[in-house]
PDB file of C-alpha atoms in Angstrom:
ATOM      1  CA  UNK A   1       0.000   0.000   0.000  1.00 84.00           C
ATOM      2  CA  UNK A   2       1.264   3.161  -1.048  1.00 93.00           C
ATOM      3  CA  UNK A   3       1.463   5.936   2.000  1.00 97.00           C
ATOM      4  CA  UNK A   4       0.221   9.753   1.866  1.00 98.00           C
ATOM      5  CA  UNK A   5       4.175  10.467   1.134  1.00 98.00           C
ATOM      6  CA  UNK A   6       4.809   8.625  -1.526  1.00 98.00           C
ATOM      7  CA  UNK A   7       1.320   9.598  -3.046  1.00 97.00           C
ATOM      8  CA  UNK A   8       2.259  13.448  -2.886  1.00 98.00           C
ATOM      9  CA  UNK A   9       5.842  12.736  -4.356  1.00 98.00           C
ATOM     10  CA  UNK A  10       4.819  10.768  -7.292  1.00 98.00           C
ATOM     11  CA  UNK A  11       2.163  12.921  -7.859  1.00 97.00           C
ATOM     12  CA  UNK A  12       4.330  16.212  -7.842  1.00 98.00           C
ATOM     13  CA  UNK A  13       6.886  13.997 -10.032  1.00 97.00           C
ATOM     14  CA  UNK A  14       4.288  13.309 -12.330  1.00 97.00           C
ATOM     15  CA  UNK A  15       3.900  16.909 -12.957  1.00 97.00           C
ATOM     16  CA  UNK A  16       1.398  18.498 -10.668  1.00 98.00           C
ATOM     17  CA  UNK A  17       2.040  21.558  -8.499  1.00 98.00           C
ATOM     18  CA  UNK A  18       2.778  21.653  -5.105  1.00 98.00           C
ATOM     19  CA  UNK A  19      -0.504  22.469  -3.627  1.00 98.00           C
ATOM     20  CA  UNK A  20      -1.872  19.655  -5.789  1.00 98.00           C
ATOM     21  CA  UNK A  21       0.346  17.006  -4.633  1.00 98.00           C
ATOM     22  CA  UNK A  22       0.009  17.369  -0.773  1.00 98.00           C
ATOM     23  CA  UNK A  23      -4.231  18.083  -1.101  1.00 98.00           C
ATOM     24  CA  UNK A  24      -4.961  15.148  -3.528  1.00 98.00           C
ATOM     25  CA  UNK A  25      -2.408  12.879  -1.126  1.00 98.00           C
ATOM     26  CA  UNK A  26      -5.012  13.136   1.462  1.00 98.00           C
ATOM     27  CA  UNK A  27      -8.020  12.383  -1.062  1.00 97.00           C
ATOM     28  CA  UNK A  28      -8.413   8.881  -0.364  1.00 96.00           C
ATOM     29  CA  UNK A  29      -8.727   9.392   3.869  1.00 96.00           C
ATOM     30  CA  UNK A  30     -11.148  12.277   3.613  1.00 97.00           C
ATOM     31  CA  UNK A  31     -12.969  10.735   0.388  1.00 97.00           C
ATOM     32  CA  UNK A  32     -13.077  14.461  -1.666  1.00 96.00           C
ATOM     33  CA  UNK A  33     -12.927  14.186  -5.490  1.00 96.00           C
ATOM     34  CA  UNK A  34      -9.802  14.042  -6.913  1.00 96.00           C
ATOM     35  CA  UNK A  35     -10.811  16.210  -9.802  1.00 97.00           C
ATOM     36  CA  UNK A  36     -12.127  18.893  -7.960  1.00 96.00           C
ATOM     37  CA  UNK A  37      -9.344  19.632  -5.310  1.00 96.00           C
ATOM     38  CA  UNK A  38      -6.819  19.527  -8.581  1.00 97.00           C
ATOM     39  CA  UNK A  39      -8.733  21.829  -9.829  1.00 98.00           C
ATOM     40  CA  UNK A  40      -9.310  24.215  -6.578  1.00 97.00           C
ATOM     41  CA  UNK A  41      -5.670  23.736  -6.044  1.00 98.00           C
ATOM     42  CA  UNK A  42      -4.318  24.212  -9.341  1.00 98.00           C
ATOM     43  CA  UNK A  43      -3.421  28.284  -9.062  1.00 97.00           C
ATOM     44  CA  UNK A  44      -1.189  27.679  -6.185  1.00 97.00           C
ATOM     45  CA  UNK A  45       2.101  25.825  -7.607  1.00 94.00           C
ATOM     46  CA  UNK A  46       4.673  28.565  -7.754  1.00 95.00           C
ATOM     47  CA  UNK A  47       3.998  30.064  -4.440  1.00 96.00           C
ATOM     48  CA  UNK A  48       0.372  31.421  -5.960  1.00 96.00           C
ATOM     49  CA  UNK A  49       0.563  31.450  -9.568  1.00 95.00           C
ATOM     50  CA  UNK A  50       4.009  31.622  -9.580  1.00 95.00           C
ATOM     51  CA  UNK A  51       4.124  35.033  -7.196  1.00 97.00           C
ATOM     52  CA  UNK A  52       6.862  32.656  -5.321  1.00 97.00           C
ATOM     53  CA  UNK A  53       4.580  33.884  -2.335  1.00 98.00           C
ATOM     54  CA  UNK A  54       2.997  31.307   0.356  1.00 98.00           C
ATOM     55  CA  UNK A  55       4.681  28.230  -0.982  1.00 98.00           C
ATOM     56  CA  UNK A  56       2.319  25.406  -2.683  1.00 98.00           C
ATOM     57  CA  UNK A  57       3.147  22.548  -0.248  1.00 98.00           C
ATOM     58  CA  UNK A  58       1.752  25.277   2.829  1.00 98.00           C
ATOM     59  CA  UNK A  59      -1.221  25.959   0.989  1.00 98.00           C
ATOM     60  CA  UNK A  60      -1.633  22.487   0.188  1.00 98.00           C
ATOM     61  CA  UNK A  61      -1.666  21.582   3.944  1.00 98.00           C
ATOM     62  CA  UNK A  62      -3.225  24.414   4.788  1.00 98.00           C
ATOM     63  CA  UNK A  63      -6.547  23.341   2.549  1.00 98.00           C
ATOM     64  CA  UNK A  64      -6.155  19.733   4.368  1.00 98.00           C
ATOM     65  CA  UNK A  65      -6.248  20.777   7.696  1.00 98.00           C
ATOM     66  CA  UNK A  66      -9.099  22.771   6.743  1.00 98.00           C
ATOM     67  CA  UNK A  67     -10.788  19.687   5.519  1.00 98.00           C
ATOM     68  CA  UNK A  68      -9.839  17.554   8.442  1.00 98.00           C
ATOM     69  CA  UNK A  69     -11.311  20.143  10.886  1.00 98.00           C
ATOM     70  CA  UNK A  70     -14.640  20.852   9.027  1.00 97.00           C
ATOM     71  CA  UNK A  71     -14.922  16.612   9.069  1.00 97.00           C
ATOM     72  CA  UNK A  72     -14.144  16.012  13.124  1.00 97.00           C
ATOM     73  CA  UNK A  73     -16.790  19.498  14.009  1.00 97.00           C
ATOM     74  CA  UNK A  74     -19.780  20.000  12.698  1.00 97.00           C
ATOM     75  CA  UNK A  75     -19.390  23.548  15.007  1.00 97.00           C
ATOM     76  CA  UNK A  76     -18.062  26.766  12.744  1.00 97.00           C
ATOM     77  CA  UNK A  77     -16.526  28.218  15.756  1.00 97.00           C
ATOM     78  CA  UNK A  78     -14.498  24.874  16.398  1.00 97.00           C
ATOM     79  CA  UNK A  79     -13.771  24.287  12.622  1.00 97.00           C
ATOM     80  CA  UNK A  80     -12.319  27.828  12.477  1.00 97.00           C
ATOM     81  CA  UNK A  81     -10.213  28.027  16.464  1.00 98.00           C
ATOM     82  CA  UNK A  82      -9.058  24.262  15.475  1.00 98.00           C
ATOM     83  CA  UNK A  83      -8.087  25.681  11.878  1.00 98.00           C
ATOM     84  CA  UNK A  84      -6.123  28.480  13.254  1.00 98.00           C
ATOM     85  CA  UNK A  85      -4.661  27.055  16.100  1.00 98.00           C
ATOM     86  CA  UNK A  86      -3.412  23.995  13.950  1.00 98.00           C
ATOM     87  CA  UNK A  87      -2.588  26.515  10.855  1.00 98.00           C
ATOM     88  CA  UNK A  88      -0.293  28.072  13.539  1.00 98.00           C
ATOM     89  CA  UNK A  89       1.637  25.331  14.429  1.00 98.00           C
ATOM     90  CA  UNK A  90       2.057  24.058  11.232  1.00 98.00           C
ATOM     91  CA  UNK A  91       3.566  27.559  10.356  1.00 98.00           C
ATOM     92  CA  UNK A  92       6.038  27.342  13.589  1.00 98.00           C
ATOM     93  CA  UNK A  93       7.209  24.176  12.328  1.00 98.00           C
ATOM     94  CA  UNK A  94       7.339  24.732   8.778  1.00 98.00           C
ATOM     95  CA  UNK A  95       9.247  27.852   9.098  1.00 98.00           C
ATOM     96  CA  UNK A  96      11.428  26.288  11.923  1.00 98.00           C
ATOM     97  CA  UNK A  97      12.387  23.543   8.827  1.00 98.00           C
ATOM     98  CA  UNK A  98      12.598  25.765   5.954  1.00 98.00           C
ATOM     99  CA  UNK A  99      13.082  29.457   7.874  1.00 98.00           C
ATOM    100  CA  UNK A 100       9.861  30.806   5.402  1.00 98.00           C
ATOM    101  CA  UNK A 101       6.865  29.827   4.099  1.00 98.00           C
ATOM    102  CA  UNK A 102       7.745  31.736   0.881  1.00 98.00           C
ATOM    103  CA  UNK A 103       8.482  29.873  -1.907  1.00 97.00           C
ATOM    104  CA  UNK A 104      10.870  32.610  -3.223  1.00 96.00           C
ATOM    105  CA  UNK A 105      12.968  32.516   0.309  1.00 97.00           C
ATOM    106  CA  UNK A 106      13.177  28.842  -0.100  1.00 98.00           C
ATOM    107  CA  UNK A 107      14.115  28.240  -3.314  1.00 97.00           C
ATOM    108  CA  UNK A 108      16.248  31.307  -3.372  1.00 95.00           C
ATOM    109  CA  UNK A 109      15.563  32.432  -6.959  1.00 94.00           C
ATOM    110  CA  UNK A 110      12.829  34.436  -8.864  1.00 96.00           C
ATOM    111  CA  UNK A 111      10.839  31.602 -11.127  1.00 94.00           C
ATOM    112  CA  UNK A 112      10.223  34.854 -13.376  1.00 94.00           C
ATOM    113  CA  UNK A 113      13.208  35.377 -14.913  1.00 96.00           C
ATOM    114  CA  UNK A 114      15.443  32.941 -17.064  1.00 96.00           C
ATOM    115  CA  UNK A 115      18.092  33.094 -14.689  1.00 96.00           C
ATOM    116  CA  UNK A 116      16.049  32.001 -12.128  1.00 96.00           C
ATOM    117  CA  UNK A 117      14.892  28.809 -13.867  1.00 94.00           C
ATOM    118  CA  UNK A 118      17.939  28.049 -15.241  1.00 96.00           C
ATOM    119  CA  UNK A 119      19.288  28.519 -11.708  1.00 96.00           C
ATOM    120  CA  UNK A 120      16.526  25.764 -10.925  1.00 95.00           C
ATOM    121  CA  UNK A 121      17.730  23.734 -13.337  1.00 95.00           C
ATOM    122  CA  UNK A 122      21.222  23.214 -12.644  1.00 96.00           C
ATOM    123  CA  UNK A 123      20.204  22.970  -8.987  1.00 96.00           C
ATOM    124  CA  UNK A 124      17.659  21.236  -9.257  1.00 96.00           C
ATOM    125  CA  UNK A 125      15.454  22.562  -6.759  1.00 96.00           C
ATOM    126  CA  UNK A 126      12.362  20.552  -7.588  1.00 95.00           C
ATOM    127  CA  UNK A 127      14.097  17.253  -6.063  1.00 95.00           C
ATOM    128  CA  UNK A 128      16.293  18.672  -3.528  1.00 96.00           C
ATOM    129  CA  UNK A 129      13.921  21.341  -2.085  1.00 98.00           C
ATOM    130  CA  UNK A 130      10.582  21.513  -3.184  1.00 98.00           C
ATOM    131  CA  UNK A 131      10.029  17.897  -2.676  1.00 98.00           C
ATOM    132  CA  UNK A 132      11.587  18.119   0.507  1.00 98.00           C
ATOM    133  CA  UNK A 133       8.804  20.965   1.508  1.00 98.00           C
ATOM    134  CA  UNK A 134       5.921  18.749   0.103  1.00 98.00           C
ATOM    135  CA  UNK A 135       7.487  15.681   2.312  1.00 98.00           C
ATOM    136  CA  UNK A 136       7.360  17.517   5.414  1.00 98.00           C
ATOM    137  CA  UNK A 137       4.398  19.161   4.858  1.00 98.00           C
ATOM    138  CA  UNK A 138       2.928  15.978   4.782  1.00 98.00           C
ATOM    139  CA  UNK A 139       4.510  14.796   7.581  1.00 98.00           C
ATOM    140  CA  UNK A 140       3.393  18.031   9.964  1.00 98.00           C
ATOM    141  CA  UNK A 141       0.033  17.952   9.043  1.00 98.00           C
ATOM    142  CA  UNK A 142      -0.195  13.982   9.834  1.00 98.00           C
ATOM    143  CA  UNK A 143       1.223  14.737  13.169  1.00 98.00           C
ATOM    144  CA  UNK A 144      -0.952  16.919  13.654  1.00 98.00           C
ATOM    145  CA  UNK A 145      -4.751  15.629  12.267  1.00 97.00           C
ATOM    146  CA  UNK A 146      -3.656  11.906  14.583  1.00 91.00           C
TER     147      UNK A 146
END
């Protein structure tokens, strides 16, 4: 059986964003529609459409912990303090692995200019960072939904 992980990695190798990979990981546990969060999710590769701002794997776990709280309380007020208070913790640790929960601070390079990409190219930042983000995103938010 494949694990949430190795879901999120193969499906950001196969070519999906960031945000994409680490939502549609958690699909099969909180039985959403594949198409639909791809869709929903697919603006936020790139740190938002590529404005290298909140990085994709945050917003990614970001829209699962969402989910997760909306399943456990049917109560707004709990969804939303459990949302924030776990959205808050997520960003201590996060930022605690990474320093930022910019994508431009953590790639360290502008994906808007060709020296930027080819700077992401010959370091090839989508293995040895960006899969690394998506890896511990998914392991931060599975500490903390269990």
């Amino acid at each position: 059986m494949i694990t949430t992980k190795e879901k999120a990695l193969e499906s950001f190798k196969s070519g999906m964003n960031c945000a994409q990979s680490v939502l549609l990981a958690f699909s099969d546990q909180y039985k959403f529609d594949d198409n639909l969060a791809f869709q929903i999710s697919s603006g936020f590769g790139g740190g938002m459409g590529r404005l290298q701002k909140t990085c994709g794997a945050v917003t990614g776990a970001f829209m699962v912990i969402g989910i997760h709280n909306c399943e456990k309380y049917s109560n707004h007020n709990l969804q939303t303090d459990n949302n924030r208070s776990m959205i808050q913790e997520f960003n201590r640790r996060f930022t605690q692995q990474h320093q930022s929960l910019d994508c431009r601070d953590i790639i360290k390079c502008d994906l808007n200019t060709e020296e930027g990409q080819q700077y992401c190219k010959d370091n090839d930042t989508k293995e040895s960072i960006c899969s690394k983000c998506i890896s511990d995103s998914i392991d931060i938010v599975q500490s903390l939904i269990n």
